[in-house]
Amino acid sequence: MLNLFIKYKHPTPISNILCILICGIIAFNSSVINAQEQINEPQQVEALLLKSKGLAQTNIDSSYFYATKATEKSKLIKNDTLLAKSNLQQSSLLIFKKEFSKSDSLLQENLTKILPKHIKGLTIHNLATIQYYKQDFQKALELYVQAAGILEQTKKTEQLVSTYSNIGAINASLKNYKNAQIYLERALALSDFDEVVKLQILVNLCNIYYNEKQFKKYTESIFKAEELAIKYNSKNTLSTIYNNLAIYFTNDGADYNKAVSYGKKAIALKKELNSTNTLNVTYNNVGNAYLKRQEYQKAISFLDSASIGAQGLLKSYIFNNLKESYLGLKQYKTALHYADLKDKIKDSITNQKQKESVAELTEKYESEKKEQRINILDTENKLQALTIKQQNYLLAALALFVLLIIILGYFGFKSYKIQQQLDKVLLQQRLRKMQLNPHFLFNALQSIQNFIHQNDKEKSSSYLTSYSKLIRLVLEKSDDDFITVEDDKAAIESYLTLQLLNYNNTFSFKINIEESVDEDFDMLPTLITQPFVENAILHGLKNNDNGIISVKYYKLDSILHVSITDNGKGFEAKKDDSNRLHKSMSMEIIKEQLKNLNKSSKDFKGDIEVKTTSNGTQVLLSFTTM
């Protein structure tokens, strides 16, 4: 589930702290002056500034009027310190009115004078605030840190707390939570002068502790914040605290009873305050707690309330919780309905974010154009532009390098594939040469020719049929990796028939396919059996007038076996016969063929086993395909 703790319920640290910041600036000089006891002109200026600060929260135009009067009077009496105070007051009000250029001009005027440290610190503080509103967070952060360094040398605790708080807030927005924690804890340590300010800092610190998963500090801080909120009857803050506690006990505290209790307290306070704009979030949090307790009907009740008027991403989270609740009730059709609604909202949000990004970029571009007409780029901006340019060159060089690696990789892979294909073609040629032995073909043709001369049409036709069938199968199938058992049998049968002709019927053969084999679908490597049959004739049946060759196809446990046996004397009988066996069969070629097939054909495994005795030789081929 979405961590609503950050996105919906916790007060945005920057907005809260900036409120403290602006208010702190306007009220930085809170010494009481009795306007009725004005004795001299400096006291009149102080009175005007006090009046301006008193009106700042209720009537900004009147407040600005009195600040301007204070500035004019300060100039008349030529008092730089009072003029700087007046400029500060005016600049704060101009920031509220978003007239940043005017505010910046007044503050820059302050920096041209030798001022007390606390006024200089507050001047830089206000300059940082302008950069914050312009969304130059890095520049704002640098200025706030500079202001803090100056204010630390003074005894102006209130102003320092405001500056520390803003540094923490900006770091939090940049997700630099460790730095945010450091500065907010510094602000908290100095906030004893005002428990309301302390309350706000505690709430902001809770955000950091939660994100950093420092749950012990989180609970300590949030319960302190609860005590202060109750003490000062700050119901808005208290409702936020209760909602955050509900989220904590749901997601991390693993105490769903407390989660429900705090969630209901938050709902009650929001209803009392008529804060309907965030009520959906709280309903969703309570619903989520009930969901974790597997009390699905209660969860649905709160989630239905949450969905009324909910928009955007929150609505998608509510629908997701409703989906999970209905899944818990095994109402799958309703769960699917909410799943579809959630997906539609997510797609809509994605499209909206893209539009907002384009609009934001356009607005930013226009704003920058206007600023460029007013301000001249300083040396730092030029240096930054140069750095960006160098980074672009570096990125371009890196992109070029990556492209070069991709191109080299592509051609390397292509070369590898071509070499692989070439090796396969060469292997096929070697197999074809091994299977179409010229000596064997010549003898077969000569024998057929003799039958033709003897006018024995029946035998001539029979042997020509076997000859053509063998040649066709070898030429057609040698480019394929696999053939069917039926084709392999036909090739072996044609080959043996022709060899009977060459050897004047000095041996016999039989080929058997068991019922476990499907001739049309079971496959084996192309014509792999022929070289072993040839070896059986040339060496196994040598000097044997009653030779028998038996070829059998069968399957055991889904493994296809081909057994080729002869009743010869075995190749170990003579050492030179063994050498001829190796050469005749071209065992290396056969092994290379099986090795390639094992690599290129998924789930294929081929194996050869040779058994020989003085009573004959058996070659057992086994092929596994899945």
XYZ file of C-alpha atoms in Angstrom:
626
model
C 0.000 0.000 0.000
C 1.111 3.578 -0.624
C 2.836 5.281 2.295
C 0.191 7.943 2.788
C 2.249 9.200 5.723
C 4.315 11.346 3.405
C 2.132 12.083 0.425
C -1.160 12.911 2.077
C -1.125 13.320 5.787
C 2.089 14.709 7.076
C 2.304 18.481 6.742
C 4.775 19.377 4.035
C 7.873 20.323 6.045
C 8.892 23.160 3.724
C 5.500 24.836 3.662
C 5.173 24.625 7.438
C 8.673 25.846 8.141
C 8.446 28.619 5.580
C 5.385 29.827 7.432
C 7.570 30.018 10.531
C 10.284 31.631 8.399
C 8.174 34.486 7.032
C 6.390 35.088 10.287
C 9.744 35.019 12.075
C 11.195 37.574 9.693
C 8.285 39.967 10.039
C 8.322 39.684 13.803
C 12.070 39.556 14.330
C 12.132 42.657 16.494
C 9.459 42.024 19.082
C 10.581 44.505 21.684
C 7.651 46.441 23.001
C 7.575 50.149 22.199
C 4.936 52.342 23.678
C 3.902 54.442 20.654
C 2.397 57.013 22.951
C 5.817 57.707 24.529
C 7.655 58.584 21.332
C 10.523 60.881 22.237
C 12.633 60.977 19.076
C 12.634 60.034 15.431
C 14.357 56.596 15.778
C 11.571 55.620 18.166
C 9.048 56.784 15.583
C 10.638 54.452 13.021
C 10.500 51.577 15.504
C 6.832 52.373 16.150
C 6.046 52.327 12.428
C 7.804 48.971 12.051
C 5.908 47.545 15.017
C 2.624 48.674 13.513
C 3.593 47.132 10.157
C 4.355 43.808 11.828
C 1.069 43.870 13.708
C -0.888 44.237 10.444
C 1.159 41.745 8.390
C -1.135 38.794 9.039
C -4.435 40.681 8.575
C -3.886 43.511 6.071
C -0.738 43.178 3.992
C -1.299 46.426 2.057
C -1.591 48.520 5.241
C 1.411 46.689 6.667
C 3.431 47.560 3.551
C 2.341 51.216 3.810
C 3.768 51.548 7.343
C 6.958 49.709 6.360
C 7.440 52.184 3.493
C 6.909 55.114 5.858
C 9.534 53.624 8.173
C 11.970 53.385 5.253
C 11.404 56.998 4.234
C 11.888 58.246 7.798
C 15.064 56.159 8.217
C 16.519 57.764 5.108
C 15.710 61.239 6.417
C 17.521 60.653 9.695
C 20.324 58.733 7.894
C 20.208 55.780 10.264
C 21.600 52.717 8.393
C 20.512 50.186 11.027
C 16.889 51.372 11.043
C 16.938 51.575 7.242
C 18.151 47.968 7.069
C 15.343 46.896 9.476
C 12.803 48.749 7.328
C 14.168 47.154 4.152
C 13.909 43.737 5.809
C 10.270 44.343 6.735
C 9.469 45.568 3.221
C 11.309 42.640 1.618
C 9.365 40.120 3.743
C 6.045 41.649 2.652
C 7.182 41.739 -0.992
C 8.026 38.034 -0.749
C 4.458 37.428 0.436
C 3.257 39.390 -2.603
C 5.717 37.429 -4.835
C 7.402 40.623 -6.019
C 10.801 38.997 -5.838
C 12.820 41.506 -7.885
C 11.820 44.428 -5.656
C 12.490 42.389 -2.534
C 15.905 41.309 -3.842
C 16.837 44.930 -4.630
C 16.133 46.031 -1.047
C 18.119 43.150 0.401
C 21.094 43.771 -1.886
C 21.036 47.387 -0.678
C 21.351 46.089 2.895
C 24.453 44.064 2.008
C 26.260 47.200 0.798
C 26.318 48.521 4.387
C 28.093 47.492 7.574
C 25.290 46.031 9.717
C 24.832 44.190 13.009
C 25.319 40.452 12.490
C 21.725 39.474 13.236
C 20.397 41.920 10.600
C 22.935 40.690 8.062
C 21.971 37.098 8.866
C 18.272 37.861 8.383
C 19.018 39.702 5.136
C 20.731 36.604 3.715
C 17.886 34.526 5.160
C 15.360 36.525 3.101
C 17.557 36.224 -0.032
C 17.480 32.454 0.487
C 13.683 32.543 0.753
C 13.444 34.324 -2.621
C 15.581 31.575 -4.203
C 13.347 28.975 -2.602
C 10.225 30.508 -4.165
C 12.051 30.556 -7.514
C 12.619 26.827 -6.948
C 16.393 27.140 -7.010
C 16.673 24.907 -3.970
C 20.422 24.454 -4.126
C 21.064 28.207 -4.133
C 18.491 28.680 -1.360
C 20.205 26.010 0.714
C 23.612 27.646 0.305
C 22.239 31.022 1.426
C 20.386 29.555 4.422
C 23.580 27.816 5.584
C 25.449 31.116 5.199
C 22.760 32.904 7.207
C 22.905 30.224 9.919
C 26.669 30.681 10.215
C 26.179 34.404 10.893
C 23.195 34.024 13.233
C 25.072 31.407 15.293
C 27.419 34.261 16.329
C 24.479 36.192 17.804
C 22.018 35.558 20.604
C 18.990 35.737 18.266
C 17.712 32.246 19.002
C 14.306 32.730 17.355
C 15.820 33.719 14.012
C 18.327 30.845 14.167
C 15.534 28.320 14.818
C 13.703 29.594 11.727
C 16.850 29.294 9.589
C 17.721 25.808 10.892
C 14.143 24.721 10.208
C 14.310 25.904 6.613
C 17.639 24.161 6.019
C 16.078 20.965 7.349
C 12.983 21.435 5.200
C 14.906 21.920 1.947
C 17.128 18.940 2.680
C 13.999 16.883 3.305
C 12.520 17.968 -0.042
C 15.807 16.946 -1.724
C 15.600 13.621 0.171
C 18.820 14.401 2.076
C 17.197 13.073 5.231
C 20.363 12.867 7.321
C 21.128 16.554 6.854
C 17.468 17.398 7.409
C 17.548 15.498 10.692
C 20.705 17.297 11.871
C 19.275 20.795 11.347
C 15.782 20.055 12.609
C 17.245 18.538 15.774
C 19.345 21.707 16.213
C 16.195 23.788 15.809
C 14.352 21.609 18.325
C 17.119 22.023 20.919
C 16.736 25.830 20.701
C 12.939 25.963 20.568
C 12.170 26.110 24.307
C 11.221 29.783 23.950
C 7.984 28.801 22.175
C 6.251 25.430 22.599
C 4.054 26.058 19.547
C 7.185 26.369 17.400
C 8.550 23.252 19.113
C 5.366 21.407 18.208
C 5.778 22.264 14.520
C 9.441 21.175 14.515
C 8.537 17.892 16.231
C 5.913 17.134 13.583
C 8.463 17.812 10.830
C 11.094 15.696 12.574
C 8.625 12.843 12.742
C 8.575 12.836 8.937
C 12.357 12.444 8.840
C 12.483 9.736 11.513
C 9.787 7.795 9.693
C 11.593 7.978 6.353
C 14.857 6.960 8.011
C 13.047 4.111 9.795
C 14.200 5.418 13.188
C 10.998 4.253 14.794
C 12.101 4.659 18.414
C 12.826 8.349 17.865
C 9.674 8.587 15.757
C 7.387 7.342 18.515
C 9.118 9.448 21.184
C 8.773 12.598 19.057
C 5.211 12.051 17.912
C 3.937 11.357 21.435
C 5.644 14.550 22.662
C 3.987 16.372 19.770
C 0.638 14.848 20.811
C 1.058 16.186 24.359
C 1.818 19.707 23.089
C -1.047 19.647 20.581
C -3.464 18.646 23.350
C -1.995 21.286 25.681
C -2.498 24.089 23.161
C -5.733 22.628 21.740
C -4.178 22.491 18.250
C -6.810 20.243 16.736
C -5.523 20.483 13.178
C -2.076 19.295 14.206
C -3.581 16.695 16.534
C -5.674 15.225 13.709
C -2.503 14.965 11.615
C -0.641 13.280 14.465
C -3.434 10.739 14.993
C -3.592 9.975 11.288
C 0.181 9.460 11.163
C 0.026 7.169 14.186
C -2.670 5.151 12.430
C -0.367 4.739 9.452
C 2.601 3.849 11.656
C 0.748 1.162 13.613
C -0.664 -0.257 10.355
C 2.579 -0.462 8.389
C 5.397 -0.651 10.936
C 4.087 -0.849 14.491
C 2.009 -3.926 13.594
C -0.677 -3.018 16.128
C -3.851 -2.822 14.062
C -6.062 -2.162 17.085
C -4.122 1.024 17.830
C -4.126 1.879 14.143
C -7.929 1.726 14.057
C -8.246 3.662 17.323
C -5.995 6.519 16.207
C -7.575 6.581 12.765
C -11.036 6.998 14.237
C -9.791 9.803 16.507
C -8.387 11.562 13.429
C -11.728 11.197 11.624
C -13.629 12.625 14.578
C -11.333 15.676 14.764
C -11.490 16.324 11.030
C -15.272 16.202 11.119
C -15.273 18.592 14.051
C -12.969 20.955 12.138
C -14.901 20.398 8.904
C -11.611 19.402 7.215
C -13.312 17.400 4.494
C -10.476 17.909 2.025
C -8.271 15.338 3.812
C -10.984 13.131 5.303
C -10.727 10.648 2.400
C -7.144 9.887 3.354
C -8.040 9.130 6.961
C -10.947 6.888 5.966
C -8.576 4.998 3.671
C -6.023 4.577 6.473
C -8.624 3.109 8.836
C -9.914 0.877 6.049
C -6.377 -0.334 5.436
C -5.936 -1.154 9.132
C -9.150 -3.222 9.109
C -7.893 -4.916 5.930
C -4.697 -5.922 7.737
C -6.889 -7.291 10.561
C -8.759 -9.286 7.903
C -12.021 -7.653 8.950
C -12.992 -7.182 5.337
C -16.567 -5.906 5.762
C -15.466 -3.144 8.145
C -12.608 -2.302 5.790
C -15.042 -1.985 2.880
C -17.302 0.301 4.932
C -14.483 2.810 5.564
C -13.028 2.450 2.078
C -16.416 3.202 0.514
C -16.513 6.413 2.559
C -12.958 7.197 1.473
C -13.805 6.816 -2.216
C -16.485 9.557 -2.104
C -14.901 12.601 -3.681
C -11.393 11.056 -3.764
C -9.245 12.015 -6.719
C -6.085 10.974 -8.492
C -3.522 8.704 -6.916
C -5.396 8.478 -3.605
C -8.396 7.031 -5.417
C -6.238 4.354 -7.041
C -4.962 3.305 -3.573
C -8.513 3.177 -2.236
C -9.573 0.975 -5.161
C -6.569 -1.262 -4.580
C -7.563 -1.716 -0.919
C -11.147 -2.445 -1.993
C -9.843 -5.030 -4.428
C -7.835 -6.734 -1.636
C -10.856 -6.628 0.697
C -13.152 -8.307 -1.835
C -10.466 -10.861 -2.565
C -10.465 -11.639 1.170
C -14.242 -12.185 0.950
C -13.663 -14.331 -2.185
C -15.914 -12.045 -4.201
C -13.640 -12.254 -7.202
C -15.896 -10.506 -9.718
C -16.129 -7.356 -7.542
C -12.380 -7.527 -6.815
C -11.671 -7.623 -10.551
C -13.943 -4.618 -11.056
C -11.930 -2.530 -8.571
C -8.668 -3.776 -10.047
C -9.773 -2.467 -13.460
C -10.785 0.895 -11.934
C -7.393 1.193 -10.232
C -5.525 0.513 -13.501
C -7.588 3.098 -15.388
C -6.826 5.763 -12.784
C -3.113 4.950 -12.843
C -3.074 5.333 -16.639
C -4.957 8.623 -16.373
C -2.517 9.926 -13.723
C 0.449 9.010 -15.892
C -0.984 10.952 -18.834
C -1.817 13.936 -16.601
C 1.695 13.981 -15.150
C 3.135 14.078 -18.640
C 0.931 17.059 -19.524
C 1.861 18.807 -16.283
C 5.536 18.235 -16.977
C 5.214 19.848 -20.394
C 3.280 22.790 -18.918
C 5.811 23.171 -16.119
C 8.701 23.166 -18.566
C 6.946 25.729 -20.751
C 6.228 27.981 -17.768
C 9.772 27.616 -16.527
C 11.113 28.519 -19.945
C 8.972 31.668 -20.119
C 9.956 32.652 -16.590
C 13.619 32.238 -17.380
C 13.232 34.358 -20.504
C 11.806 37.215 -18.448
C 14.527 36.904 -15.844
C 17.181 37.006 -18.547
C 15.853 40.369 -19.731
C 16.243 41.816 -16.225
C 19.362 40.147 -14.808
C 22.829 39.710 -16.265
C 24.434 36.310 -15.791
C 27.243 36.484 -13.239
C 30.525 34.570 -13.271
C 29.113 31.652 -11.345
C 26.399 31.079 -13.953
C 29.019 31.156 -16.701
C 31.084 28.618 -14.821
C 28.025 26.442 -14.347
C 27.234 26.654 -18.059
C 30.815 25.669 -18.859
C 30.585 22.710 -16.485
C 27.339 21.548 -18.107
C 28.964 21.881 -21.531
C 31.902 19.767 -20.425
C 29.519 17.195 -19.005
C 27.661 17.129 -22.318
C 30.943 16.514 -24.136
C 31.723 13.744 -21.694
C 28.264 12.225 -22.164
C 28.615 12.471 -25.945
C 32.007 10.746 -25.803
C 30.555 8.067 -23.530
C 27.595 7.568 -25.878
C 29.995 7.274 -28.834
C 32.074 4.737 -26.934
C 28.992 2.681 -26.050
C 27.841 2.835 -29.688
C 31.258 1.632 -30.829
C 31.121 -1.275 -28.368
C 27.640 -2.200 -29.644
C 28.803 -2.094 -33.285
C 31.881 -4.211 -32.527
C 29.743 -6.633 -30.549
C 27.255 -6.869 -33.411
C 29.903 -7.641 -36.023
C 31.660 -10.009 -33.648
C 28.414 -11.901 -33.050
C 27.665 -11.899 -36.784
C 31.161 -13.266 -37.510
C 30.638 -15.948 -34.881
C 27.299 -16.978 -36.414
C 28.847 -17.074 -39.933
C 31.714 -19.234 -38.655
C 29.205 -21.463 -36.901
C 27.228 -21.854 -40.132
C 30.440 -22.562 -42.078
C 31.457 -25.237 -39.580
C 28.023 -26.789 -39.927
C 28.228 -26.795 -43.735
C 31.715 -28.343 -43.657
C 30.511 -31.008 -41.252
C 27.519 -31.743 -43.511
C 29.848 -32.057 -46.508
C 32.078 -34.469 -44.606
C 29.028 -36.504 -43.568
C 27.741 -36.514 -47.148
C 31.104 -37.707 -48.459
C 31.167 -40.406 -45.801
C 27.659 -41.541 -46.758
C 28.173 -41.380 -50.560
C 31.375 -43.435 -50.694
C 32.528 -43.284 -54.377
C 33.796 -46.879 -54.296
C 30.435 -48.129 -53.031
C 28.475 -46.104 -55.616
C 30.705 -47.278 -58.460
C 30.332 -50.962 -57.516
C 26.541 -50.571 -57.125
C 26.198 -48.942 -60.568
C 28.440 -51.589 -62.146
C 26.329 -54.388 -60.671
C 23.105 -52.742 -61.871
C 24.688 -52.355 -65.306
C 25.415 -56.095 -65.378
C 21.758 -56.874 -64.682
C 20.753 -54.542 -67.480
C 23.139 -56.335 -69.895
C 21.676 -59.660 -68.727
C 18.260 -58.227 -69.504
C 17.115 -58.933 -65.935
C 14.532 -56.201 -65.815
C 13.096 -57.094 -62.402
C 16.415 -56.959 -60.554
C 17.584 -53.916 -62.524
C 14.412 -52.033 -61.603
C 14.565 -53.117 -57.947
C 18.185 -52.074 -57.474
C 17.747 -48.828 -59.411
C 14.827 -47.990 -57.107
C 16.991 -48.629 -54.022
C 19.856 -46.656 -55.546
C 17.704 -43.611 -56.388
C 15.951 -43.722 -53.027
C 19.285 -43.751 -51.188
C 20.744 -40.918 -53.281
C 17.582 -38.825 -52.873
C 17.479 -39.288 -49.090
C 21.162 -38.437 -48.676
C 20.964 -35.344 -50.858
C 17.624 -34.086 -49.534
C 18.051 -34.797 -45.832
C 21.755 -34.107 -45.260
C 21.026 -30.381 -44.751
C 18.501 -31.171 -41.991
C 19.571 -31.817 -38.409
C 16.965 -34.542 -37.835
C 14.947 -37.073 -39.867
C 12.128 -39.413 -38.959
C 12.626 -43.071 -38.100
C 10.727 -43.922 -41.291
C 13.213 -42.034 -43.509
C 16.210 -43.444 -41.653
C 14.883 -46.966 -42.066
C 14.295 -46.375 -45.787
C 17.867 -45.125 -46.243
C 19.401 -48.072 -44.324
C 17.204 -50.552 -46.185
C 18.234 -49.099 -49.579
C 21.890 -49.019 -48.560
C 21.894 -52.668 -47.356
C 20.031 -53.802 -50.465
C 22.745 -52.276 -52.665
C 25.503 -53.726 -50.476
C 23.917 -57.186 -50.875
C 24.291 -56.651 -54.575
C 27.971 -55.635 -54.198
C 28.743 -58.591 -51.886
C 26.845 -61.197 -53.920
C 24.358 -61.909 -51.114
C 27.080 -63.166 -48.713
C 25.156 -61.738 -45.773
C 21.568 -61.064 -44.773
C 19.903 -58.277 -42.845
C 16.741 -57.500 -40.950
C 15.287 -54.185 -39.805
C 12.722 -54.091 -37.026
C 10.718 -51.146 -35.617
C 8.945 -51.912 -32.374
C 5.418 -50.667 -31.624
C 6.776 -48.228 -29.004
C 8.239 -46.145 -31.856
C 6.135 -43.727 -33.930
C 7.794 -43.893 -37.348
C 6.311 -40.609 -38.560
C 7.091 -38.478 -35.497
C 10.060 -39.903 -33.600
C 13.251 -38.206 -34.765
C 16.987 -38.962 -34.739
C 20.055 -37.196 -36.190
C 20.155 -37.283 -39.977
C 21.524 -40.600 -41.416
C 23.665 -41.168 -38.323
C 23.096 -44.928 -38.516
C 24.519 -45.458 -42.044
C 28.245 -45.207 -41.116
C 27.777 -47.862 -38.384
C 25.984 -50.188 -40.812
C 28.793 -49.642 -43.310
C 31.361 -50.519 -40.634
C 29.468 -53.706 -39.791
C 29.663 -54.803 -43.450
C 33.277 -53.781 -44.109
C 34.839 -55.059 -40.864
C 32.334 -56.961 -38.762
C 31.328 -59.425 -41.532
C 34.727 -59.632 -43.221
C 35.471 -63.223 -44.322
C 32.059 -64.337 -43.056
C 29.821 -65.950 -45.674
C 26.870 -66.259 -43.284
C 26.884 -62.738 -41.871
C 23.773 -61.236 -40.362
C 23.171 -57.585 -39.700
C 20.291 -56.606 -37.456
C 18.941 -53.069 -37.013
C 16.303 -52.447 -34.354
C 14.464 -49.218 -33.398
C 12.802 -49.154 -29.952
C 11.970 -46.779 -27.072
C 12.528 -47.117 -23.336
C 11.335 -44.392 -20.942
C 10.833 -41.931 -23.825
C 14.421 -42.510 -25.028
C 14.781 -43.639 -28.643
C 17.314 -46.442 -29.125
C 18.808 -47.828 -32.346
C 20.682 -51.119 -32.063
C 23.012 -52.212 -34.919
C 24.501 -55.712 -34.441
C 26.530 -58.121 -36.537
C 27.703 -61.697 -35.934
C 31.326 -61.035 -36.859
C 34.456 -61.690 -34.810
C 34.560 -58.283 -33.151
C 37.025 -55.534 -33.899
C 39.334 -56.389 -30.992
C 40.302 -59.630 -32.658
C 42.939 -57.771 -34.670
C 44.672 -54.580 -33.813
C 44.671 -53.309 -37.397
C 40.929 -53.996 -37.614
C 40.420 -51.675 -34.684
C 42.252 -48.910 -36.464
C 40.188 -49.454 -39.557
C 37.008 -49.339 -37.514
C 37.947 -45.906 -36.183
C 38.822 -44.638 -39.616
C 35.918 -46.208 -41.483
C 33.299 -44.937 -39.131
C 34.832 -41.472 -38.947
C 33.993 -41.521 -35.255
C 35.315 -38.006 -34.747
C 32.829 -36.672 -37.345
C 29.945 -38.503 -35.700
C 30.929 -37.215 -32.257
C 31.264 -33.691 -33.632
C 27.808 -33.961 -35.170
C 26.312 -35.047 -31.835
C 28.228 -32.321 -29.988
C 26.814 -29.625 -32.288
C 23.304 -30.998 -31.930
C 23.626 -31.098 -28.126
C 24.503 -27.355 -28.210
C 22.120 -26.099 -30.878
C 19.053 -28.256 -30.188
C 17.312 -27.562 -26.897
C 16.651 -30.612 -24.686
C 18.449 -32.992 -27.094
C 21.032 -35.485 -25.929
C 22.726 -38.117 -28.077
C 24.983 -40.965 -26.958
C 26.937 -43.847 -28.561
C 27.837 -47.138 -26.869
C 29.862 -49.922 -28.552
C 29.973 -53.481 -27.232
C 32.122 -56.102 -28.988
C 32.942 -59.762 -28.336
C 34.290 -62.608 -30.378
C 30.688 -63.388 -31.335
C 29.948 -59.977 -32.833
C 29.651 -56.238 -32.281
C 26.716 -54.123 -31.114
C 26.481 -50.375 -31.560
C 23.760 -48.806 -29.397
C 22.646 -45.279 -30.235
C 20.360 -43.437 -27.804
C 18.603 -40.117 -28.351
C 16.689 -38.065 -25.789
C 14.339 -35.296 -26.899
C 11.853 -33.454 -24.658
